[in-house]
Every structure is written in structure tokens, then in C-alpha cells.
XYZ file of N, CA and C in Angstrom:
870
model
N 65.628 107.248 -5.830
C 64.978 108.434 -5.278
C 64.402 108.154 -3.883
N 63.839 106.951 -3.695
C 63.245 106.600 -2.407
C 64.292 106.574 -1.305
N 65.490 106.099 -1.639
C 66.561 106.049 -0.641
C 66.948 107.465 -0.209
N 66.956 108.413 -1.146
C 67.300 109.800 -0.823
C 66.245 110.407 0.100
N 64.990 110.166 -0.208
C 63.894 110.718 0.593
C 63.906 110.148 2.008
N 64.051 108.816 2.107
C 64.036 108.200 3.443
C 65.283 108.576 4.236
N 66.427 108.701 3.565
C 67.636 109.178 4.255
C 67.393 110.550 4.861
N 66.751 111.410 4.096
C 66.489 112.770 4.563
C 65.571 112.768 5.783
N 64.551 111.922 5.765
C 63.611 111.849 6.887
C 64.311 111.334 8.139
N 65.102 110.268 7.973
C 65.812 109.692 9.120
C 66.844 110.679 9.651
N 67.563 111.317 8.761
C 68.586 112.281 9.165
C 67.970 113.417 9.971
N 66.815 113.878 9.561
C 66.146 114.997 10.243
C 65.664 114.599 11.638
N 65.185 113.367 11.769
C 64.556 112.932 13.017
C 65.474 112.160 13.959
N 66.634 111.780 13.496
C 67.526 110.911 14.275
C 67.838 111.501 15.649
N 67.807 110.637 16.658
C 68.045 111.058 18.045
C 69.381 110.505 18.534
N 70.352 111.402 18.658
C 71.678 111.057 19.176
C 71.926 111.739 20.526
N 70.879 112.133 21.190
C 71.027 112.853 22.458
C 71.597 111.940 23.547
N 72.575 112.467 24.271
C 73.159 111.757 25.400
C 72.939 112.581 26.667
N 73.358 112.062 27.798
C 73.162 112.757 29.059
C 73.836 114.137 29.044
N 73.135 115.122 29.551
C 73.702 116.475 29.602
C 74.843 116.585 30.613
N 75.013 115.555 31.449
C 76.116 115.571 32.420
C 77.444 115.194 31.767
N 77.395 114.664 30.544
C 78.607 114.223 29.842
C 79.151 115.362 28.992
N 80.389 115.732 29.244
C 81.018 116.752 28.407
C 82.297 116.264 27.726
N 82.722 115.044 28.067
C 83.911 114.463 27.440
C 83.547 113.088 26.900
N 83.960 112.815 25.659
C 83.677 111.504 25.079
C 84.908 110.959 24.378
N 84.947 109.637 24.228
C 86.020 108.996 23.490
C 85.428 108.203 22.337
N 86.120 108.260 21.195
C 85.712 107.587 19.962
C 86.864 106.707 19.492
N 86.552 105.567 18.932
C 87.594 104.686 18.409
C 87.084 103.279 18.225
N 88.020 102.322 18.189
C 87.652 100.930 17.955
C 87.653 100.147 19.267
N 87.941 98.845 19.205
C 87.851 98.000 20.397
C 88.896 98.318 21.455
N 89.988 98.955 21.063
C 91.044 99.297 22.023
C 90.488 100.190 23.142
N 89.904 101.360 22.812
C 89.289 102.174 23.875
C 87.957 101.609 24.356
N 87.268 100.881 23.501
C 85.993 100.294 23.905
C 86.150 99.454 25.171
N 87.267 98.719 25.253
C 87.510 97.841 26.400
C 88.233 98.538 27.549
N 88.849 99.685 27.280
C 89.733 100.309 28.273
C 89.034 101.296 29.199
N 87.962 101.952 28.712
C 87.384 103.067 29.465
C 86.008 102.701 30.008
N 85.984 102.360 31.291
C 84.732 102.111 31.987
C 84.180 103.476 32.377
N 83.268 103.973 31.564
C 82.837 105.366 31.755
C 81.998 105.578 33.005
N 81.600 104.500 33.662
C 80.914 104.675 34.944
C 81.882 105.111 36.037
N 83.202 105.000 35.763
C 84.229 105.349 36.742
C 84.950 106.657 36.404
N 84.527 107.308 35.324
C 85.180 108.537 34.871
C 84.144 109.661 34.860
N 84.429 110.716 35.563
C 83.453 111.790 35.741
C 83.093 112.474 34.429
N 81.796 112.647 34.196
C 81.284 113.406 33.047
C 81.841 112.915 31.716
N 81.945 111.611 31.582
C 82.662 110.996 30.456
C 81.792 109.925 29.804
N 81.794 109.878 28.475
C 81.064 108.852 27.754
C 81.961 108.095 26.793
N 81.880 106.779 26.819
C 82.636 105.929 25.901
C 81.721 105.565 24.735
N 82.059 106.051 23.538
C 81.276 105.738 22.342
C 82.141 105.075 21.277
N 83.157 104.338 21.749
C 83.980 103.532 20.854
C 83.227 102.253 20.492
N 83.606 101.625 19.372
C 82.930 100.406 18.923
C 83.926 99.505 18.192
N 83.858 98.239 18.477
C 84.796 97.260 17.903
C 84.846 97.363 16.379
N 86.074 97.471 15.854
C 86.279 97.446 14.415
C 85.806 98.671 13.666
N 85.440 99.725 14.373
C 84.882 100.899 13.695
C 85.972 101.757 13.073
N 85.847 102.002 11.790
C 86.759 102.889 11.075
C 86.424 104.345 11.386
N 87.417 105.225 11.269
C 87.144 106.640 11.452
C 86.238 107.190 10.368
N 86.112 106.476 9.276
C 85.138 106.834 8.245
C 83.737 106.882 8.852
N 83.343 105.835 9.575
C 82.017 105.789 10.192
C 81.967 106.616 11.474
N 83.077 106.643 12.212
C 83.123 107.446 13.433
C 82.862 108.919 13.128
N 83.372 109.371 11.987
C 83.202 110.776 11.614
C 81.726 111.148 11.503
N 80.952 110.336 10.791
C 79.542 110.655 10.590
C 78.737 110.464 11.869
N 79.130 109.500 12.686
C 78.495 109.320 13.989
C 78.749 110.531 14.882
N 80.007 110.942 14.951
C 80.367 112.065 15.818
C 79.721 113.360 15.342
N 79.575 113.490 14.049
C 78.931 114.692 13.496
C 77.527 114.859 14.058
N 76.774 113.763 14.137
C 75.424 113.819 14.693
C 75.453 114.023 16.207
N 76.390 113.391 16.886
C 76.499 113.560 18.340
C 76.777 115.014 18.687
N 77.737 115.616 18.001
C 78.086 117.009 18.264
C 76.926 117.943 17.934
N 76.254 117.665 16.847
C 75.125 118.493 16.408
C 74.033 118.562 17.468
N 73.826 117.463 18.193
C 72.698 117.388 19.125
C 73.085 117.504 20.599
N 74.367 117.631 20.888
C 74.818 117.655 22.285
C 75.826 118.788 22.492
N 75.301 119.972 22.732
C 76.151 121.154 22.876
C 76.948 121.142 24.179
N 76.662 120.172 25.055
C 77.405 120.049 26.308
C 78.792 119.455 26.111
N 79.048 118.856 24.957
C 80.352 118.230 24.709
C 81.394 119.304 24.424
N 82.474 119.294 25.221
C 83.545 120.264 24.996
C 84.898 119.594 24.753
N 84.966 118.269 24.921
C 86.233 117.558 24.753
C 85.991 116.206 24.085
N 86.799 115.912 23.064
C 86.716 114.610 22.386
C 88.101 113.973 22.359
N 88.163 112.715 22.789
C 89.384 111.920 22.705
C 89.240 110.956 21.521
N 90.239 110.949 20.649
C 90.225 110.075 19.479
C 91.368 109.076 19.603
N 91.027 107.813 19.713
C 92.053 106.782 19.835
C 92.917 106.745 18.578
N 94.232 106.802 18.779
C 95.167 106.666 17.665
C 96.299 105.773 18.138
N 96.294 104.529 17.676
C 97.239 103.529 18.160
C 97.920 102.800 17.007
N 98.940 102.041 17.327
C 99.752 101.353 16.339
C 98.952 100.427 15.437
N 97.883 99.839 15.957
C 97.106 98.893 15.163
C 96.362 99.554 14.011
N 96.311 100.894 13.987
C 95.647 101.590 12.890
C 96.544 101.762 11.677
N 97.796 101.319 11.802
C 98.731 101.397 10.678
C 98.931 100.000 10.115
N 98.047 99.606 9.231
C 98.109 98.276 8.644
C 97.568 98.284 7.233
N 97.973 97.310 6.437
C 97.602 97.290 5.018
C 96.112 97.059 4.804
N 95.417 96.508 5.800
C 93.996 96.211 5.616
C 93.071 97.157 6.388
N 93.616 98.156 7.039
C 92.798 99.025 7.881
C 91.748 99.793 7.067
N 92.114 100.287 5.888
C 91.132 100.993 5.068
C 89.978 100.083 4.652
N 90.222 98.780 4.619
C 89.162 97.839 4.243
C 87.996 97.861 5.220
N 88.236 98.392 6.430
C 87.140 98.510 7.399
C 86.039 99.435 6.897
N 86.333 100.192 5.868
C 85.347 101.108 5.305
C 84.402 100.372 4.362
N 84.949 99.566 3.459
C 84.144 99.039 2.360
C 84.013 97.512 2.299
N 84.713 96.773 3.121
C 84.511 95.323 3.116
C 83.077 94.988 3.533
N 82.598 93.847 3.112
C 81.197 93.484 3.363
C 80.843 93.457 4.842
N 81.700 92.841 5.664
C 81.370 92.695 7.077
C 81.222 94.040 7.792
N 82.199 94.953 7.671
C 82.001 96.258 8.338
C 80.840 97.055 7.764
N 80.568 96.894 6.461
C 79.426 97.608 5.899
C 78.117 97.114 6.494
N 78.015 95.808 6.705
C 76.789 95.243 7.271
C 76.521 95.820 8.662
N 77.591 95.975 9.439
C 77.409 96.455 10.818
C 77.404 97.978 10.932
N 77.961 98.687 9.949
C 78.081 100.155 10.060
C 77.209 100.903 9.065
N 77.260 100.484 7.793
C 76.532 101.260 6.784
C 75.031 101.200 7.028
N 74.545 100.021 7.415
C 73.120 99.908 7.723
C 72.710 100.881 8.824
N 73.645 101.134 9.749
C 73.352 101.977 10.911
C 73.486 103.463 10.593
N 74.534 103.838 9.863
C 74.845 105.255 9.674
C 74.704 105.742 8.237
N 74.227 104.871 7.345
C 74.150 105.223 5.928
C 73.330 106.465 5.638
N 72.297 106.710 6.444
C 71.443 107.884 6.213
C 72.178 109.195 6.447
N 73.324 109.139 7.118
C 74.056 110.358 7.479
C 75.338 110.543 6.649
N 75.606 109.592 5.760
C 76.854 109.597 4.999
C 76.693 110.400 3.714
N 77.643 111.296 3.442
C 77.511 112.210 2.311
C 77.845 111.535 0.975
N 77.646 112.269 -0.113
C 77.800 111.711 -1.463
C 79.218 111.249 -1.719
N 80.209 112.068 -1.369
C 81.611 111.699 -1.618
C 81.975 110.398 -0.913
N 81.487 110.223 0.299
C 81.779 109.010 1.058
C 81.102 107.795 0.435
N 79.888 107.985 -0.066
C 79.195 106.903 -0.766
C 79.951 106.492 -2.025
N 80.451 107.482 -2.746
C 81.224 107.201 -3.961
C 82.481 106.408 -3.621
N 83.126 106.746 -2.504
C 84.326 106.026 -2.079
C 84.020 104.549 -1.863
N 82.964 104.245 -1.113
C 82.605 102.851 -0.863
C 82.277 102.132 -2.166
N 81.458 102.767 -2.994
C 81.025 102.144 -4.244
C 82.190 101.868 -5.181
N 83.217 102.720 -5.136
C 84.359 102.539 -6.039
C 85.212 101.329 -5.657
N 85.224 100.960 -4.374
C 86.023 99.825 -3.922
C 85.212 98.527 -3.827
N 83.923 98.643 -3.587
C 83.106 97.444 -3.438
C 81.704 97.707 -3.984
N 81.581 97.836 -5.313
C 80.283 98.206 -5.888
C 79.169 97.193 -5.623
N 79.486 95.909 -5.689
C 78.458 94.887 -5.466
C 77.957 94.944 -4.029
N 78.908 94.963 -3.093
C 78.539 95.040 -1.681
C 77.784 96.314 -1.359
N 78.198 97.420 -1.962
C 77.565 98.708 -1.708
C 76.101 98.709 -2.129
N 75.840 98.263 -3.348
C 74.467 98.295 -3.837
C 73.587 97.277 -3.111
N 74.184 96.200 -2.640
C 73.431 95.277 -1.783
C 73.031 95.965 -0.478
N 73.961 96.735 0.083
C 73.694 97.403 1.354
C 72.637 98.501 1.232
N 72.530 99.113 0.049
C 71.514 100.149 -0.136
C 70.111 99.600 0.111
N 69.880 98.355 -0.290
C 68.555 97.767 -0.082
C 68.289 97.550 1.403
N 69.329 97.148 2.155
C 69.163 96.969 3.597
C 68.974 98.311 4.294
N 69.711 99.329 3.823
C 69.558 100.668 4.400
C 68.137 101.181 4.177
N 67.624 100.983 2.985
C 66.252 101.416 2.690
C 65.260 100.706 3.607
N 65.461 99.420 3.803
C 64.587 98.651 4.688
C 64.641 99.211 6.108
N 65.850 99.513 6.586
C 66.000 100.080 7.936
C 65.338 101.455 8.043
N 65.531 102.267 6.993
C 64.913 103.595 6.987
C 63.394 103.502 7.063
N 62.833 102.630 6.251
C 61.379 102.477 6.223
C 60.858 101.965 7.564
N 61.652 101.096 8.219
C 61.252 100.595 9.533
C 61.258 101.721 10.571
N 62.282 102.574 10.521
C 62.338 103.727 11.432
C 61.121 104.624 11.245
N 60.792 104.878 9.987
C 59.685 105.779 9.671
C 58.352 105.154 10.088
N 58.176 103.865 9.783
C 56.911 103.180 10.080
C 56.662 103.079 11.579
N 57.728 102.868 12.349
C 57.580 102.700 13.806
C 57.805 103.997 14.570
N 58.191 105.054 13.831
C 58.518 106.346 14.449
C 59.596 106.191 15.517
N 60.551 105.327 15.221
C 61.655 105.062 16.155
C 62.957 105.543 15.516
N 63.430 106.685 15.987
C 64.642 107.286 15.425
C 65.760 107.351 16.455
N 65.706 106.481 17.449
C 66.700 106.515 18.529
C 67.989 105.833 18.086
N 69.098 106.554 18.132
C 70.406 106.017 17.783
C 71.373 106.030 18.969
N 71.058 106.822 19.990
C 72.005 107.007 21.089
C 72.298 105.716 21.844
N 71.386 104.752 21.806
C 71.590 103.514 22.572
C 72.281 102.424 21.776
N 72.752 102.760 20.571
C 73.376 101.746 19.723
C 74.534 102.333 18.925
N 75.349 103.151 19.587
C 76.456 103.785 18.862
C 77.806 103.545 19.537
N 77.895 102.447 20.278
C 79.143 102.101 20.947
C 78.988 102.169 22.446
N 80.065 101.885 23.153
C 80.017 101.935 24.610
C 81.075 101.040 25.223
N 81.256 101.183 26.509
C 82.239 100.368 27.228
C 81.897 98.888 27.110
N 82.925 98.080 26.796
C 82.763 96.632 26.697
C 83.430 95.956 27.890
N 82.631 95.296 28.696
C 83.114 94.556 29.865
C 83.728 93.251 29.355
N 85.061 93.233 29.245
C 85.756 92.083 28.656
C 86.186 91.116 29.749
N 85.564 89.963 29.762
C 85.830 88.971 30.809
C 86.652 87.821 30.231
N 87.931 88.077 30.021
C 88.829 87.022 29.550
C 90.261 87.391 29.902
N 91.140 86.396 29.866
C 92.560 86.625 30.126
C 93.366 85.576 29.374
N 93.743 85.953 28.146
C 94.535 85.058 27.302
C 96.001 85.488 27.240
N 96.352 86.448 28.054
C 97.641 87.115 27.886
C 98.824 86.188 28.095
N 98.818 85.391 29.150
C 99.955 84.511 29.421
C 100.218 83.571 28.254
N 99.182 82.988 27.707
C 99.365 82.054 26.590
C 99.843 82.785 25.340
N 99.376 84.014 25.138
C 99.813 84.784 23.968
C 101.273 85.187 24.083
N 101.697 85.570 25.285
C 103.098 85.946 25.500
C 104.019 84.765 25.241
N 103.559 83.568 25.563
C 104.364 82.361 25.363
C 104.385 81.907 23.909
N 103.518 82.489 23.073
C 103.440 82.078 21.669
C 103.339 83.300 20.764
N 104.319 84.180 20.906
C 104.293 85.415 20.131
C 104.477 85.122 18.645
N 103.674 85.772 17.778
C 103.797 85.533 16.336
C 105.040 86.199 15.763
N 105.478 85.667 14.632
C 106.587 86.303 13.922
C 106.099 87.637 13.360
N 106.970 88.627 13.362
C 106.590 89.964 12.911
C 106.887 90.121 11.429
N 105.890 90.490 10.669
C 106.032 90.734 9.236
C 105.926 92.240 9.004
N 107.029 92.870 8.652
C 107.033 94.327 8.479
C 106.152 94.754 7.311
N 105.795 93.828 6.427
C 104.971 94.174 5.276
C 103.516 94.462 5.647
N 103.131 94.177 6.885
C 101.744 94.447 7.291
C 101.561 95.903 7.705
N 102.644 96.667 7.796
C 102.563 98.045 8.263
C 102.462 99.002 7.080
N 101.493 99.897 7.167
C 101.274 100.863 6.093
C 100.403 101.989 6.615
N 100.620 103.194 6.108
C 99.750 104.311 6.464
C 98.493 104.213 5.597
N 97.316 103.995 6.202
C 96.078 103.852 5.424
C 95.502 105.226 5.058
N 95.567 105.628 3.798
C 95.241 107.019 3.435
C 93.817 107.445 3.755
N 92.839 106.571 3.550
C 91.451 106.967 3.779
C 91.134 107.068 5.272
N 91.744 106.180 6.052
C 91.576 106.247 7.514
C 92.160 107.552 8.048
N 93.360 107.894 7.583
C 93.999 109.137 8.012
C 93.178 110.349 7.564
N 92.642 110.285 6.359
C 91.829 111.404 5.859
C 90.626 111.639 6.756
N 89.922 110.578 7.134
C 88.723 110.759 7.941
C 89.037 111.060 9.400
N 90.209 110.659 9.841
C 90.639 111.091 11.174
C 90.897 112.593 11.160
N 91.519 113.084 10.105
C 91.724 114.530 9.958
C 90.384 115.257 9.879
N 89.444 114.692 9.117
C 88.117 115.295 9.009
C 87.438 115.385 10.376
N 87.640 114.344 11.179
C 87.032 114.299 12.512
C 87.635 115.368 13.411
N 88.944 115.528 13.327
C 89.618 116.572 14.101
C 89.130 117.957 13.672
N 89.020 118.169 12.356
C 88.527 119.455 11.844
C 87.097 119.716 12.314
N 86.276 118.660 12.332
C 84.895 118.785 12.793
C 84.850 119.293 14.233
N 85.694 118.723 15.074
C 85.736 119.151 16.479
C 86.208 120.591 16.593
N 87.267 120.915 15.883
C 87.847 122.257 15.947
C 86.846 123.319 15.495
N 86.140 123.040 14.392
C 85.165 123.999 13.869
C 84.008 124.226 14.835
N 83.755 123.236 15.685
C 82.667 123.358 16.656
C 83.154 123.809 18.030
N 84.406 124.274 18.096
C 84.946 124.790 19.351
C 85.177 123.726 20.399
N 85.390 122.489 19.951
C 85.588 121.368 20.865
C 87.068 121.018 20.929
N 87.588 120.884 22.139
C 88.981 120.496 22.316
C 89.136 119.033 21.936
N 90.148 118.738 21.132
C 90.326 117.373 20.656
C 91.728 116.878 20.983
N 91.808 115.632 21.449
C 93.080 114.995 21.765
C 93.169 113.652 21.054
N 94.322 113.360 20.500
C 94.612 111.989 20.096
C 95.105 111.270 21.344
N 94.687 110.027 21.506
C 95.056 109.287 22.713
C 95.439 107.864 22.341
N 96.478 107.351 22.985
C 96.883 105.955 22.793
C 96.719 105.244 24.127
N 95.801 104.307 24.155
C 95.436 103.612 25.389
C 96.401 102.465 25.672
N 96.335 101.879 26.875
C 97.325 100.856 27.265
C 97.387 99.668 26.320
N 98.599 99.208 26.092
C 98.831 97.980 25.338
C 99.975 97.212 26.000
N 99.953 95.915 25.852
C 100.964 95.075 26.490
C 102.338 95.334 25.879
N 103.376 95.205 26.693
C 104.739 95.431 26.210
C 105.113 94.473 25.078
N 104.476 93.314 25.016
C 104.792 92.312 24.004
C 103.884 92.381 22.776
N 103.008 93.358 22.732
C 102.089 93.477 21.603
C 102.884 93.682 20.319
N 102.628 92.830 19.324
C 103.474 92.813 18.125
C 103.410 94.092 17.315
N 102.270 94.823 17.391
C 102.159 96.045 16.598
C 103.038 97.174 17.119
N 103.620 97.007 18.285
C 104.587 97.995 18.769
C 105.799 98.082 17.834
N 105.979 97.076 17.016
C 107.125 97.066 16.116
C 107.045 98.129 15.023
N 105.889 98.741 14.860
C 105.799 99.804 13.848
C 105.922 101.195 14.482
N 106.549 101.269 15.648
C 106.610 102.523 16.394
C 107.241 103.666 15.591
N 108.280 103.377 14.807
C 108.901 104.437 14.003
C 107.907 104.994 12.987
N 107.175 104.106 12.342
C 106.160 104.540 11.387
C 105.041 105.290 12.106
N 104.668 104.804 13.274
C 103.624 105.454 14.061
C 104.019 106.900 14.395
N 105.232 107.081 14.905
C 105.678 108.422 15.294
C 105.808 109.333 14.077
N 106.261 108.788 12.962
C 106.380 109.596 11.749
C 104.997 110.009 11.237
N 104.057 109.082 11.293
C 102.689 109.376 10.853
C 102.061 110.449 11.736
N 102.299 110.338 13.023
C 101.785 111.318 13.976
C 102.348 112.701 13.683
N 103.651 112.776 13.481
C 104.320 114.056 13.255
C 103.929 114.683 11.921
N 103.831 113.863 10.879
C 103.562 114.390 9.546
C 102.099 114.781 9.339
N 101.191 114.086 10.006
C 99.775 114.309 9.753
C 99.056 115.108 10.835
N 99.574 115.056 12.070
C 98.872 115.702 13.181
C 99.825 116.513 14.053
N 100.628 117.381 13.436
C 101.642 118.100 14.218
C 101.063 119.068 15.239
N 99.833 119.509 15.041
C 99.245 120.511 15.929
C 98.162 119.947 16.846
N 98.065 118.615 16.875
C 97.063 117.975 17.730
C 97.757 117.389 18.951
N 97.269 117.714 20.134
C 97.900 117.211 21.354
C 97.675 115.705 21.479
N 98.746 115.022 21.863
C 98.754 113.560 21.917
C 98.951 113.097 23.354
N 98.034 112.267 23.821
C 98.114 111.699 25.164
C 98.528 110.237 25.029
N 99.732 109.930 25.469
C 100.270 108.584 25.265
C 100.241 107.789 26.569
N 99.318 106.839 26.630
C 99.164 106.008 27.823
C 99.465 104.541 27.532
N 100.183 104.287 26.460
C 100.456 102.902 26.056
C 101.222 102.132 27.117
N 102.047 102.819 27.931
C 102.909 102.143 28.911
C 102.296 102.082 30.310
N 101.013 102.349 30.409
C 100.359 102.180 31.705
C 100.619 100.750 32.200
N 101.116 100.594 33.435
C 101.621 99.292 33.900
C 100.533 98.332 34.394
N 99.828 97.717 33.460
C 98.843 96.704 33.835
C 99.508 95.326 33.803
N 99.321 94.505 34.811
C 99.875 93.143 34.801
C 99.118 92.255 33.809
N 99.677 91.085 33.535
C 99.074 90.187 32.551
C 97.615 89.876 32.843
N 97.274 89.720 34.109
C 95.907 89.308 34.430
C 94.883 90.440 34.277
N 95.375 91.644 33.902
C 94.459 92.749 33.648
C 94.284 93.018 32.149
N 94.944 92.194 31.330
C 94.747 92.266 29.885
C 93.892 91.084 29.436
N 92.992 91.350 28.502
C 92.249 90.254 27.901
C 93.085 89.558 26.859
N 93.923 90.346 26.177
C 94.919 89.874 25.219
C 95.995 90.947 25.186
N 96.794 90.999 24.133
C 97.948 91.899 24.166
C 97.618 93.372 23.887
N 96.392 93.662 23.479
C 96.080 95.091 23.292
C 94.684 95.476 23.752
N 94.041 94.611 24.537
C 92.764 94.979 25.142
C 92.824 94.724 26.648
N 92.492 95.732 27.423
C 92.335 95.523 28.854
C 91.060 94.718 29.111
N 91.117 93.811 30.078
C 89.881 93.155 30.489
C 89.187 94.029 31.548
N 88.097 93.540 32.110
C 87.318 94.379 33.024
C 88.105 94.760 34.277
N 89.022 93.876 34.707
C 89.850 94.206 35.874
C 90.801 95.353 35.541
N 91.459 95.246 34.385
C 92.371 96.305 33.960
C 91.644 97.603 33.700
N 90.462 97.510 33.077
C 89.684 98.715 32.770
C 89.256 99.436 34.038
N 88.923 98.677 35.070
C 88.507 99.289 36.334
C 89.645 100.108 36.935
N 90.819 99.504 36.980
C 91.961 100.203 37.590
C 92.436 101.350 36.699
N 92.499 101.100 35.390
C 92.966 102.132 34.461
C 91.991 103.311 34.397
N 90.700 103.029 34.358
C 89.703 104.103 34.284
C 89.766 104.995 35.515
N 89.990 104.391 36.668
C 90.152 105.174 37.898
C 91.391 106.059 37.801
N 92.471 105.489 37.255
C 93.712 106.241 37.043
C 93.489 107.393 36.064
N 92.817 107.114 34.957
C 92.555 108.139 33.944
C 91.699 109.264 34.518
N 90.713 108.905 35.309
C 89.867 109.902 35.954
C 90.694 110.808 36.870
N 91.628 110.210 37.593
C 92.515 110.993 38.468
C 93.416 111.918 37.655
N 93.903 111.444 36.513
C 94.741 112.285 35.653
C 94.000 113.562 35.261
N 92.756 113.402 34.849
C 91.971 114.559 34.431
C 91.729 115.502 35.612
N 91.381 114.931 36.756
C 91.116 115.758 37.936
C 92.362 116.479 38.413
N 93.533 115.884 38.195
C 94.794 116.519 38.600
C 95.251 117.594 37.622
N 94.568 117.711 36.485
C 94.895 118.799 35.565
C 95.610 118.403 34.298
N 95.538 117.141 33.903
C 96.226 116.697 32.685
C 95.873 117.556 31.479
N 94.601 117.828 31.293
C 94.161 118.480 30.063
C 94.550 119.950 29.966
N 94.987 120.532 31.086
C 95.424 121.927 31.054
C 96.919 122.066 31.321
N 97.596 120.944 31.499
C 99.047 120.998 31.757
C 99.786 121.367 30.476
N 100.936 122.008 30.617
C 101.705 122.442 29.450
C 102.442 121.273 28.791
N 102.935 120.358 29.596
C 103.655 119.198 29.047
C 102.885 117.938 29.437
N 101.954 117.566 28.603
C 101.051 116.465 28.936
C 101.746 115.107 28.936
N 102.696 114.913 28.029
C 103.400 113.627 27.989
C 104.235 113.425 29.254
N 104.898 114.485 29.720
C 105.676 114.406 30.953
C 104.748 114.189 32.145
N 103.629 114.866 32.145
C 102.626 114.712 33.202
C 102.197 113.244 33.298
N 101.898 112.648 32.160
C 101.469 111.240 32.134
C 102.595 110.330 32.608
N 103.789 110.547 32.091
C 104.928 109.693 32.463
C 105.172 109.734 33.973
N 105.093 110.917 34.547
C 105.329 111.056 35.983
C 104.255 110.327 36.796
N 103.019 110.396 36.332
C 101.933 109.710 37.030
C 102.039 108.188 36.875
N 102.482 107.753 35.712
C 102.672 106.317 35.479
C 103.759 105.753 36.392
N 104.802 106.553 36.613
C 105.885 106.115 37.485
C 105.387 105.816 38.898
N 104.378 106.529 39.319
C 103.848 106.289 40.679
C 103.092 104.971 40.760
N 102.759 104.384 39.600
C 102.011 103.126 39.573
C 102.909 101.913 39.420
N 104.190 102.140 39.166
C 105.105 101.025 38.931
C 105.720 100.532 40.249
């Protein structure tokens, strides 16, 4: 009963307010987290977070939208790495729960709690005690600020790409799978945006040509077509970044993010989001960079 009461108090008081100058945001995992330097993109906020499942992104975005009526556009990262046999585990495994459930548990509904408990009951009930502790701390200190700890651009200062290209792993097709719970919550997130009159785009950010997860492209395209036929898709996977602008095969480093973010900002200013053929628009702009 105490957990329900404290969840209600935190949920009511939680502060997810962001700058009123921001009307476009991106949500996702480390792929967009490293790619979008939002200081270089007009009226844009990066709220992606490493390893974050759309299960947690959904509840985070729900609070952001509720408190920030200035948001009119949401970009949702959808890339090949989200099609894997262990992707749904990002919801209920102990490690992601420690970093996510403690943070967003007060906003997670009953059905979602049941889902976690059904896959990891021991871990779930352990996390409830930590959530209660966090709730009580928020209440005792009157500190309900969440906006400064919900993701953001990651300045990645590394370049392992050359060594990775020289030692590419063998590809195991058995690692590819459509993760049902991840897809469900991505759909829920899209519906959330639509119901609130927010334009939503699926987006695939740059990845190296040698990135091994590109091998599931047929499954990726089929998943996109079968699950999101009416959602506009912005495909920037082939943005031509050289090896020294990648931190590894699917994360841009700070050099790549600087150049790519400037490019992305120009795409928006040139009218990408209102163009009739967005994929052709992107391809034509990419050609000018090669």
C-alpha cells in the first residue's frame, strides 16, 4: 500500500519540464544518444539513453508530452539492432531494471508491472524496495525533478572502427528475432504521440557499412512494413561518415555527431519533414556529401 501511495505522490509532483524553445525531440537507445548533438540542431532535444527499451521510453515520453505542450514532433529510433533475441530482456533483466525501474517505476502502469514480474519476479520485488526508497527520498527532500536525468546527447570520444573492421565477427542468423514486447511498446509510443496531435517519425541513424546487424535487413524491412505501414520512416543509415567519425560500427563519435547533426539540421530546414518523398529527399542530400 505504501508503494502505491508514494507512487501517486511522485507521479503528481514529478517535473519533466523542458525548454519551451524545444518542439522536436528524439527518443531511443545509445544509437541516437551518440548521433544527435542537440546544441547544433534548432529547437531540438535529445532524450535518448543507452540501452533504454521502448518499454521505459513510453512511460518517460508520456510524462514529457503531458508537461510540454510545445512538443509537436517526435523522432523514434528504429534500427537493425532492435531485432535481436535478447532485446526484450532490456525490460526485465536485473541490470536495466536497476537503471530504469528505479527511475520511472512511479509512472509505470499495472499491466507493465505484471509483465516485468512475470519474467523476473525475484528481481522485480527487489526493485520495489529500491523504488520505495527513491520515492520516500523525493518526498522527504521535496525534489521531484526528472528533466535533468532522462537521457541526452553523449559526447563519445573514441575511435575503435579501424580495428573492428579488421576483425569482423562471424554472423549468426539465430540472433535475429522480432521482439514482441519491444514492438508492442513502440506501437504504444506511436499511438501516444498520435493521440496528442504530435507528428511522429521512425528514424534510422547512421551506421557503418560493415556493421554486422545490417545482415538482418530483410527482417528489418519486413518488420517495418508489417508493424508500421502508416508511420513515416526517415532512413539515414547510409550517411557517409568516414571511419574516424565512428566510435565503433554503430555509434558516431563526437566528430561524426558534429558533422551529422549539422547535416540533419539542414535537412529539416530544407523541408524534409514536409516533403512528399522523404526517403528520396534524404538520398539526394546524402549524395551531395559523398
